[in-house]
Tab-separated table of N, CA and C in Angstrom:
chain	number	residue	atom	x	y	z
A	1382	GLN	N	-74.301	74.474	454.972
A	1382	GLN	CA	-73.337	75.414	454.983
A	1382	GLN	C	-72.811	76.400	453.484
A	1383	VAL	N	-73.109	77.996	453.266
A	1383	VAL	CA	-72.930	78.228	452.364
A	1383	VAL	C	-71.415	78.268	452.000
A	1384	GLN	N	-70.898	78.125	450.575
A	1384	GLN	CA	-69.861	78.246	450.137
A	1384	GLN	C	-69.415	79.221	449.320
A	1385	LEU	N	-70.094	79.222	448.442
A	1385	LEU	CA	-69.972	80.802	447.786
A	1385	LEU	C	-71.407	81.868	448.223
A	1386	VAL	N	-70.812	83.075	447.944
A	1386	VAL	CA	-71.732	83.840	448.262
A	1386	VAL	C	-71.412	85.144	447.417
A	1387	GLU	N	-72.529	85.520	446.624
A	1387	GLU	CA	-72.407	86.691	445.536
A	1387	GLU	C	-73.015	88.019	445.955
A	1388	SER	N	-72.691	88.768	445.510
A	1388	SER	CA	-73.226	90.171	445.656
A	1388	SER	C	-72.843	91.014	444.690
A	1389	GLY	N	-73.526	92.223	444.675
A	1389	GLY	CA	-73.395	93.006	443.733
A	1389	GLY	C	-74.630	93.302	442.682
A	1390	GLY	N	-75.631	92.798	442.625
A	1390	GLY	CA	-76.548	92.742	441.593
A	1390	GLY	C	-77.306	93.573	442.006
A	1391	GLY	N	-78.279	94.196	441.006
A	1391	GLY	CA	-79.326	95.262	441.224
A	1391	GLY	C	-80.007	95.825	440.043
A	1392	LEU	N	-80.792	96.769	440.138
A	1392	LEU	CA	-81.579	97.189	438.951
A	1392	LEU	C	-80.725	98.598	438.355
A	1393	VAL	N	-80.472	98.208	436.961
A	1393	VAL	CA	-79.652	99.487	436.429
A	1393	VAL	C	-80.433	99.906	435.187
A	1394	GLN	N	-79.941	100.748	434.730
A	1394	GLN	CA	-80.235	101.453	433.446
A	1394	GLN	C	-79.104	100.990	432.149
A	1395	ALA	N	-79.662	100.835	431.008
A	1395	ALA	CA	-78.857	100.307	430.163
A	1395	ALA	C	-77.718	101.460	429.669
A	1396	GLY	N	-76.513	100.617	429.510
A	1396	GLY	CA	-75.265	101.485	429.635
A	1396	GLY	C	-74.433	101.969	430.619
A	1397	THR	N	-74.895	101.289	431.794
A	1397	THR	CA	-74.422	101.579	432.967
A	1397	THR	C	-73.291	100.200	433.469
A	1398	SER	N	-72.876	100.419	434.588
A	1398	SER	CA	-72.163	99.171	434.775
A	1398	SER	C	-72.244	98.627	436.340
A	1399	LEU	N	-71.895	97.643	436.347
A	1399	LEU	CA	-72.059	96.778	437.806
A	1399	LEU	C	-70.734	95.605	438.115
A	1400	ARG	N	-70.458	95.685	439.308
A	1400	ARG	CA	-69.579	94.788	439.418
A	1400	ARG	C	-69.992	93.807	440.449
A	1401	LEU	N	-70.294	92.329	440.015
A	1401	LEU	CA	-70.537	91.157	441.058
A	1401	LEU	C	-69.475	90.822	441.497
A	1402	SER	N	-69.503	90.481	442.590
A	1402	SER	CA	-68.317	89.415	443.714
A	1402	SER	C	-69.046	88.361	444.268
A	1403	CYS	N	-67.836	87.695	444.231
A	1403	CYS	CA	-68.288	86.143	444.940
A	1403	CYS	C	-67.303	86.088	446.049
A	1404	THR	N	-67.754	85.386	446.983
A	1404	THR	CA	-66.713	85.226	448.056
A	1404	THR	C	-66.830	83.675	448.546
A	1405	ALA	N	-65.618	83.096	448.257
A	1405	ALA	CA	-65.530	81.471	448.384
A	1405	ALA	C	-64.846	81.405	449.740
A	1406	SER	N	-65.527	80.033	450.567
A	1406	SER	CA	-64.505	79.141	451.435
A	1406	SER	C	-63.379	78.888	450.903
A	1407	ARG	N	-62.504	79.200	451.624
A	1407	ARG	CA	-60.675	78.714	451.040
A	1407	ARG	C	-60.701	77.575	450.665
A	1408	ARG	N	-61.301	76.313	451.048
A	1408	ARG	CA	-61.219	75.022	450.598
A	1408	ARG	C	-61.755	75.182	449.148
A	1409	ILE	N	-63.036	75.810	448.646
A	1409	ILE	CA	-63.473	75.771	447.542
A	1409	ILE	C	-62.466	76.559	446.713
A	1410	PHE	N	-61.915	77.504	446.940
A	1410	PHE	CA	-61.086	78.653	446.077
A	1410	PHE	C	-59.757	78.291	445.735
A	1411	SER	N	-59.056	77.737	446.710
A	1411	SER	CA	-57.576	77.437	446.515
A	1411	SER	C	-57.296	76.372	445.746
A	1412	GLY	N	-56.884	76.659	444.694
A	1412	GLY	CA	-56.235	75.685	443.495
A	1412	GLY	C	-57.244	75.335	442.385
A	1413	ASN	N	-58.370	76.094	442.577
A	1413	ASN	CA	-59.745	75.956	441.573
A	1413	ASN	C	-60.127	77.112	440.728
A	1414	ALA	N	-60.599	76.405	439.625
A	1414	ALA	CA	-60.881	77.592	438.700
A	1414	ALA	C	-62.364	77.992	439.088
A	1415	MET	N	-62.690	79.090	438.694
A	1415	MET	CA	-63.992	79.743	439.327
A	1415	MET	C	-64.805	80.477	437.626
A	1416	GLY	N	-66.143	80.441	437.746
A	1416	GLY	CA	-66.787	81.228	437.111
A	1416	GLY	C	-67.965	81.789	437.266
A	1417	TRP	N	-68.549	82.655	436.250
A	1417	TRP	CA	-69.863	82.966	436.233
A	1417	TRP	C	-70.590	82.392	435.022
A	1418	PHE	N	-72.029	82.027	435.485
A	1418	PHE	CA	-73.044	81.737	434.564
A	1418	PHE	C	-74.058	82.883	434.978
A	1419	ARG	N	-75.496	82.601	433.794
A	1419	ARG	CA	-76.422	83.530	434.065
A	1419	ARG	C	-77.771	82.574	433.451
A	1420	GLN	N	-78.667	82.888	434.125
A	1420	GLN	CA	-80.074	82.221	433.736
A	1420	GLN	C	-81.095	83.548	433.358
A	1421	ALA	N	-81.415	83.867	432.514
A	1421	ALA	CA	-82.659	84.742	431.825
A	1421	ALA	C	-83.958	83.989	432.232
A	1422	PRO	N	-85.222	84.190	432.584
A	1422	PRO	CA	-86.242	83.911	432.689
A	1422	PRO	C	-86.415	83.031	431.396
A	1423	GLY	N	-86.999	81.771	431.354
A	1423	GLY	CA	-87.226	81.157	430.373
A	1423	GLY	C	-86.200	80.548	429.401
A	1424	LYS	N	-85.097	80.765	429.892
A	1424	LYS	CA	-83.979	80.567	429.036
A	1424	LYS	C	-83.296	79.486	429.798
A	1425	GLU	N	-82.331	78.542	428.906
A	1425	GLU	CA	-81.147	77.767	429.663
A	1425	GLU	C	-80.069	78.839	430.033
A	1426	ARG	N	-79.238	77.954	431.482
A	1426	ARG	CA	-78.340	78.810	432.037
A	1426	ARG	C	-77.120	78.587	430.951
A	1427	GLU	N	-76.566	79.827	430.992
A	1427	GLU	CA	-75.203	79.941	430.078
A	1427	GLU	C	-73.801	80.321	430.830
A	1428	PHE	N	-73.108	79.887	430.230
A	1428	PHE	CA	-71.947	80.009	430.737
A	1428	PHE	C	-71.126	81.473	430.424
A	1429	VAL	N	-71.068	82.493	431.328
A	1429	VAL	CA	-70.555	83.883	430.776
A	1429	VAL	C	-69.152	83.996	431.043
A	1430	ALA	N	-68.470	83.315	432.120
A	1430	ALA	CA	-67.222	83.531	432.113
A	1430	ALA	C	-66.255	82.918	433.005
A	1431	GLY	N	-65.134	82.324	432.897
A	1431	GLY	CA	-64.429	81.521	433.599
A	1431	GLY	C	-63.021	81.893	433.906
A	1432	ILE	N	-62.285	81.405	435.098
A	1432	ILE	CA	-60.781	82.024	435.455
A	1432	ILE	C	-60.186	81.070	436.047
A	1433	SER	N	-59.210	80.589	435.610
A	1433	SER	CA	-58.347	79.275	435.858
A	1433	SER	C	-57.725	80.048	437.227
A	1434	TRP	N	-57.426	79.208	437.887
A	1434	TRP	CA	-56.190	79.111	439.143
A	1434	TRP	C	-55.076	79.508	438.678
A	1435	ASN	N	-54.626	80.490	439.771
A	1435	ASN	CA	-53.267	80.923	439.058
A	1435	ASN	C	-52.338	80.933	440.813
A	1436	ASP	N	-51.433	80.591	440.765
A	1436	ASP	CA	-50.803	80.819	441.890
A	1436	ASP	C	-49.924	82.111	442.250
A	1437	GLY	N	-50.434	82.645	443.449
A	1437	GLY	CA	-49.782	83.758	443.724
A	1437	GLY	C	-50.177	85.305	443.395
A	1438	SER	N	-50.224	85.352	441.830
A	1438	SER	CA	-50.158	86.884	441.188
A	1438	SER	C	-51.810	87.004	441.360
A	1439	THR	N	-52.163	88.303	441.642
A	1439	THR	CA	-53.745	88.855	441.158
A	1439	THR	C	-53.965	88.552	439.757
A	1440	TYR	N	-52.968	89.494	439.030
A	1440	TYR	CA	-53.285	89.241	437.547
A	1440	TYR	C	-52.590	88.126	436.809
A	1441	GLY	N	-52.992	87.860	435.691
A	1441	GLY	CA	-52.816	86.969	434.835
A	1441	GLY	C	-53.204	85.799	434.819
A	1442	ALA	N	-54.103	85.167	435.346
A	1442	ALA	CA	-54.963	84.271	435.400
A	1442	ALA	C	-55.490	84.102	433.961
A	1443	ASN	N	-55.292	82.861	433.255
A	1443	ASN	CA	-56.196	82.493	432.004
A	1443	ASN	C	-57.662	82.694	432.099
A	1444	SER	N	-58.341	83.211	431.550
A	1444	SER	CA	-59.687	83.617	431.644
A	1444	SER	C	-60.259	83.353	430.056
A	1445	TRP	N	-61.767	83.383	430.356
A	1445	TRP	CA	-62.566	83.308	429.024
A	1445	TRP	C	-64.202	83.947	429.145
A	1446	VAL	N	-64.303	84.547	427.896
A	1446	VAL	CA	-65.809	85.378	428.478
A	1446	VAL	C	-66.259	85.069	427.156
A	1447	LEU	N	-67.760	84.850	427.227
A	1447	LEU	CA	-68.676	84.302	426.311
A	1447	LEU	C	-68.811	85.937	424.952
A	1448	ASN	N	-68.773	85.206	423.973
A	1448	ASN	CA	-68.649	86.276	422.975
A	1448	ASN	C	-69.608	87.570	422.868
A	1449	SER	N	-70.825	87.097	423.628
A	1449	SER	CA	-71.814	88.288	423.215
A	1449	SER	C	-71.492	89.354	424.268
A	1450	VAL	N	-70.563	89.077	425.334
A	1450	VAL	CA	-70.216	90.096	426.514
A	1450	VAL	C	-68.681	90.314	426.465
A	1451	LYS	N	-67.993	89.681	425.584
A	1451	LYS	CA	-66.591	90.170	425.263
A	1451	LYS	C	-66.418	91.623	424.888
A	1452	GLY	N	-65.477	92.287	425.699
A	1452	GLY	CA	-65.270	93.657	425.385
A	1452	GLY	C	-66.270	94.474	426.330
A	1453	ARG	N	-67.217	93.730	427.212
A	1453	ARG	CA	-67.736	94.624	428.035
A	1453	ARG	C	-67.615	93.888	429.264
A	1454	PHE	N	-67.448	92.664	429.536
A	1454	PHE	CA	-67.435	91.935	430.918
A	1454	PHE	C	-65.980	91.305	431.166
A	1455	THR	N	-65.717	91.840	432.378
A	1455	THR	CA	-64.179	91.340	432.703
A	1455	THR	C	-63.962	90.577	434.093
A	1456	ILE	N	-63.522	89.182	434.376
A	1456	ILE	CA	-63.770	88.111	435.354
A	1456	ILE	C	-62.268	88.496	435.656
A	1457	SER	N	-62.104	88.672	437.354
A	1457	SER	CA	-60.724	88.664	437.695
A	1457	SER	C	-60.879	87.881	439.027
A	1458	ARG	N	-59.672	87.440	439.663
A	1458	ARG	CA	-59.840	86.700	441.010
A	1458	ARG	C	-58.687	87.444	441.669
A	1459	ASP	N	-59.113	87.685	443.303
A	1459	ASP	CA	-58.249	88.101	444.181
A	1459	ASP	C	-57.777	86.862	445.178
A	1460	ASN	N	-56.900	85.994	444.768
A	1460	ASN	CA	-56.574	84.802	445.810
A	1460	ASN	C	-56.333	85.159	447.302
A	1461	ALA	N	-55.953	86.636	447.504
A	1461	ALA	CA	-55.923	86.835	449.027
A	1461	ALA	C	-57.117	86.899	449.912
A	1462	LYS	N	-57.949	87.537	449.169
A	1462	LYS	CA	-59.710	87.702	449.346
A	1462	LYS	C	-60.369	86.501	449.060
A	1463	ASN	N	-60.143	85.453	448.305
A	1463	ASN	CA	-60.636	84.026	448.037
A	1463	ASN	C	-62.050	84.562	447.396
A	1464	ALA	N	-61.815	85.465	446.646
A	1464	ALA	CA	-63.025	86.172	445.776
A	1464	ALA	C	-62.891	86.225	444.125
A	1465	ILE	N	-63.804	86.062	443.423
A	1465	ILE	CA	-63.783	86.820	441.873
A	1465	ILE	C	-64.838	87.787	442.007
A	1466	TYR	N	-64.805	88.449	440.903
A	1466	TYR	CA	-65.339	89.468	440.566
A	1466	TYR	C	-65.763	89.403	438.747
A	1467	LEU	N	-67.017	90.214	438.490
A	1467	LEU	CA	-67.138	90.197	437.419
A	1467	LEU	C	-67.849	91.745	436.904
A	1468	GLN	N	-66.986	92.112	436.275
A	1468	GLN	CA	-67.006	93.828	436.158
A	1468	GLN	C	-67.825	93.998	434.565
A	1469	MET	N	-69.169	94.176	434.895
A	1469	MET	CA	-69.713	94.436	433.795
A	1469	MET	C	-70.187	96.048	433.277
A	1470	ASN	N	-69.612	96.163	431.868
A	1470	ASN	CA	-69.822	97.692	431.528
A	1470	ASN	C	-70.768	97.599	430.562
A	1471	ASN	N	-71.367	98.770	430.084
A	1471	ASN	CA	-72.288	98.857	428.959
A	1471	ASN	C	-73.501	98.082	429.076
A	1472	LEU	N	-74.131	98.016	429.909
A	1472	LEU	CA	-74.737	96.630	430.265
A	1472	LEU	C	-76.070	96.956	429.347
A	1473	LYS	N	-76.686	96.053	428.829
A	1473	LYS	CA	-77.847	95.845	427.804
A	1473	LYS	C	-78.983	95.101	428.364
A	1474	PRO	N	-80.177	95.120	427.872
A	1474	PRO	CA	-81.330	94.511	428.915
A	1474	PRO	C	-81.302	92.958	428.293
A	1475	GLU	N	-80.609	92.868	427.434
A	1475	GLU	CA	-80.511	91.382	427.249
A	1475	GLU	C	-79.398	90.743	428.332
A	1476	ASP	N	-78.865	91.555	428.832
A	1476	ASP	CA	-78.010	90.934	430.277
A	1476	ASP	C	-78.748	90.881	431.267
A	1477	THR	N	-79.910	91.033	431.581
A	1477	THR	CA	-81.076	90.469	432.457
A	1477	THR	C	-80.950	89.209	432.609
A	1478	ALA	N	-80.578	88.802	433.956
A	1478	ALA	CA	-80.314	87.413	434.351
A	1478	ALA	C	-79.906	87.214	435.944
A	1479	VAL	N	-80.495	86.052	436.369
A	1479	VAL	CA	-79.653	85.953	437.989
A	1479	VAL	C	-78.215	85.133	437.486
A	1480	TYR	N	-77.501	85.650	437.946
A	1480	TYR	CA	-76.019	85.491	437.744
A	1480	TYR	C	-75.550	84.950	439.297
A	1481	TYR	N	-75.104	83.666	438.476
A	1481	TYR	CA	-74.676	82.438	439.494
A	1481	TYR	C	-72.984	82.521	439.227
A	1482	CYS	N	-72.480	82.665	440.798
A	1482	CYS	CA	-70.696	81.946	440.867
A	1482	CYS	C	-70.734	80.655	441.005
A	1483	ALA	N	-69.676	80.163	440.381
A	1483	ALA	CA	-69.454	78.697	440.522
A	1483	ALA	C	-68.186	78.192	440.556
A	1484	ALA	N	-67.587	76.781	441.336
A	1484	ALA	CA	-66.476	76.625	441.104
A	1484	ALA	C	-66.496	75.076	440.671
A	1485	ARG	N	-65.289	74.637	440.345
A	1485	ARG	CA	-64.849	73.525	439.691
A	1485	ARG	C	-63.991	73.057	440.548
A	1486	ASP	N	-63.848	71.500	440.182
A	1486	ASP	CA	-62.732	70.677	441.206
A	1486	ASP	C	-61.595	70.762	440.243
A	1487	GLY	N	-60.725	71.888	440.237
A	1487	GLY	CA	-59.910	71.550	438.794
A	1487	GLY	C	-59.270	72.931	438.566
A	1488	SER	N	-58.046	73.100	438.181
A	1488	SER	CA	-57.188	74.322	438.010
A	1488	SER	C	-57.884	75.279	436.757
A	1489	THR	N	-58.288	74.569	435.629
A	1489	THR	CA	-58.364	75.162	434.499
A	1489	THR	C	-59.759	75.660	434.256
A	1490	TRP	N	-60.285	76.533	433.803
A	1490	TRP	CA	-61.504	77.232	433.597
A	1490	TRP	C	-62.726	76.070	432.787
A	1491	ARG	N	-62.018	75.520	431.862
A	1491	ARG	CA	-62.659	74.627	431.151
A	1491	ARG	C	-63.337	73.142	431.706
A	1492	GLY	N	-64.452	72.992	431.838
A	1492	GLY	CA	-64.931	71.684	432.361
A	1492	GLY	C	-66.511	71.957	433.308
A	1493	LEU	N	-66.453	71.010	434.467
A	1493	LEU	CA	-67.833	70.803	434.858
A	1493	LEU	C	-67.640	71.774	436.067
A	1494	TYR	N	-68.613	72.445	436.129
A	1494	TYR	CA	-68.688	73.141	437.623
A	1494	TYR	C	-69.361	72.504	438.798
A	1495	THR	N	-68.964	72.544	439.621
A	1495	THR	CA	-69.843	71.422	440.845
A	1495	THR	C	-70.457	72.032	441.974
A	1496	THR	N	-69.855	73.528	442.266
A	1496	THR	CA	-70.584	74.276	443.549
A	1496	THR	C	-70.513	75.469	443.136
A	1497	TRP	N	-72.246	75.791	443.646
A	1497	TRP	CA	-72.898	77.013	443.124
A	1497	TRP	C	-73.243	77.883	444.074
A	1498	GLY	N	-73.463	78.893	443.805
A	1498	GLY	CA	-74.019	80.212	444.927
A	1498	GLY	C	-75.264	80.300	444.678
A	1499	GLN	N	-75.914	80.923	445.687
A	1499	GLN	CA	-77.380	81.324	445.473
A	1499	GLN	C	-77.965	82.009	444.132
A	1500	GLY	N	-76.912	82.680	443.617
A	1500	GLY	CA	-77.620	83.784	442.678
A	1500	GLY	C	-77.896	85.509	443.213
A	1501	THR	N	-77.363	85.755	442.228
A	1501	THR	CA	-77.607	87.790	442.293
A	1501	THR	C	-78.275	88.171	441.055
A	1502	GLN	N	-79.803	88.747	441.443
A	1502	GLN	CA	-80.344	89.269	440.218
A	1502	GLN	C	-79.912	90.350	439.667
A	1503	VAL	N	-79.549	90.430	438.359
A	1503	VAL	CA	-79.277	91.666	437.562
A	1503	VAL	C	-80.528	91.972	436.645
A	1504	THR	N	-80.851	93.451	436.819
A	1504	THR	CA	-81.876	93.584	435.856
A	1504	THR	C	-81.288	95.074	435.159
A	1505	VAL	N	-81.516	95.021	433.721
A	1505	VAL	CA	-81.295	96.072	432.878
A	1505	VAL	C	-82.272	96.873	432.310
A	1506	SER	N	-82.774	98.017	432.574
A	1506	SER	CA	-84.026	98.668	432.129
A	1506	SER	C	-83.596	99.432	430.928
A	1507	SER	N	-84.240	99.266	429.865
A	1507	SER	CA	-83.830	100.209	428.425
A	1507	SER	C	-84.362	101.416	428.505
C-alpha cells in the first residue's frame, strides 16, 4: 500500500525552477512532520527540508532547510490536501538527485523519518 506519492521531478536547465509535490494518506499526514530528502549517485542520502505539523493554518508551520539550498528551496504543506511541496528555484547541477518525501511519527520536523515515498528524479543540466 503506497502511502506517500511524489511527483514533479524532471530534467531542467540550471537556473530554472521545479516544484515537487508529495501526497500522503490522511493517517500518515495528520499530526506528523514531513520532510524531503535527496540522494545523488554515489552519495549518502541527505535531509533537505522538514516541516512540522501545524493544526489549521496552511501557513506558518515551523520548517527547516539545508544550508546549501537556503534561499532557493522552500518547503510548505497544505493540510486540506494532505500534501507537502518543495519549491526549488535557481536550480544548480549539484541539486541533481532522487528526491524522497518522508514522514515522521511526531509533530516536529527534527527526528527520525520512518515512512518513505518511492522518489522522483530531478536532473539539472548546466
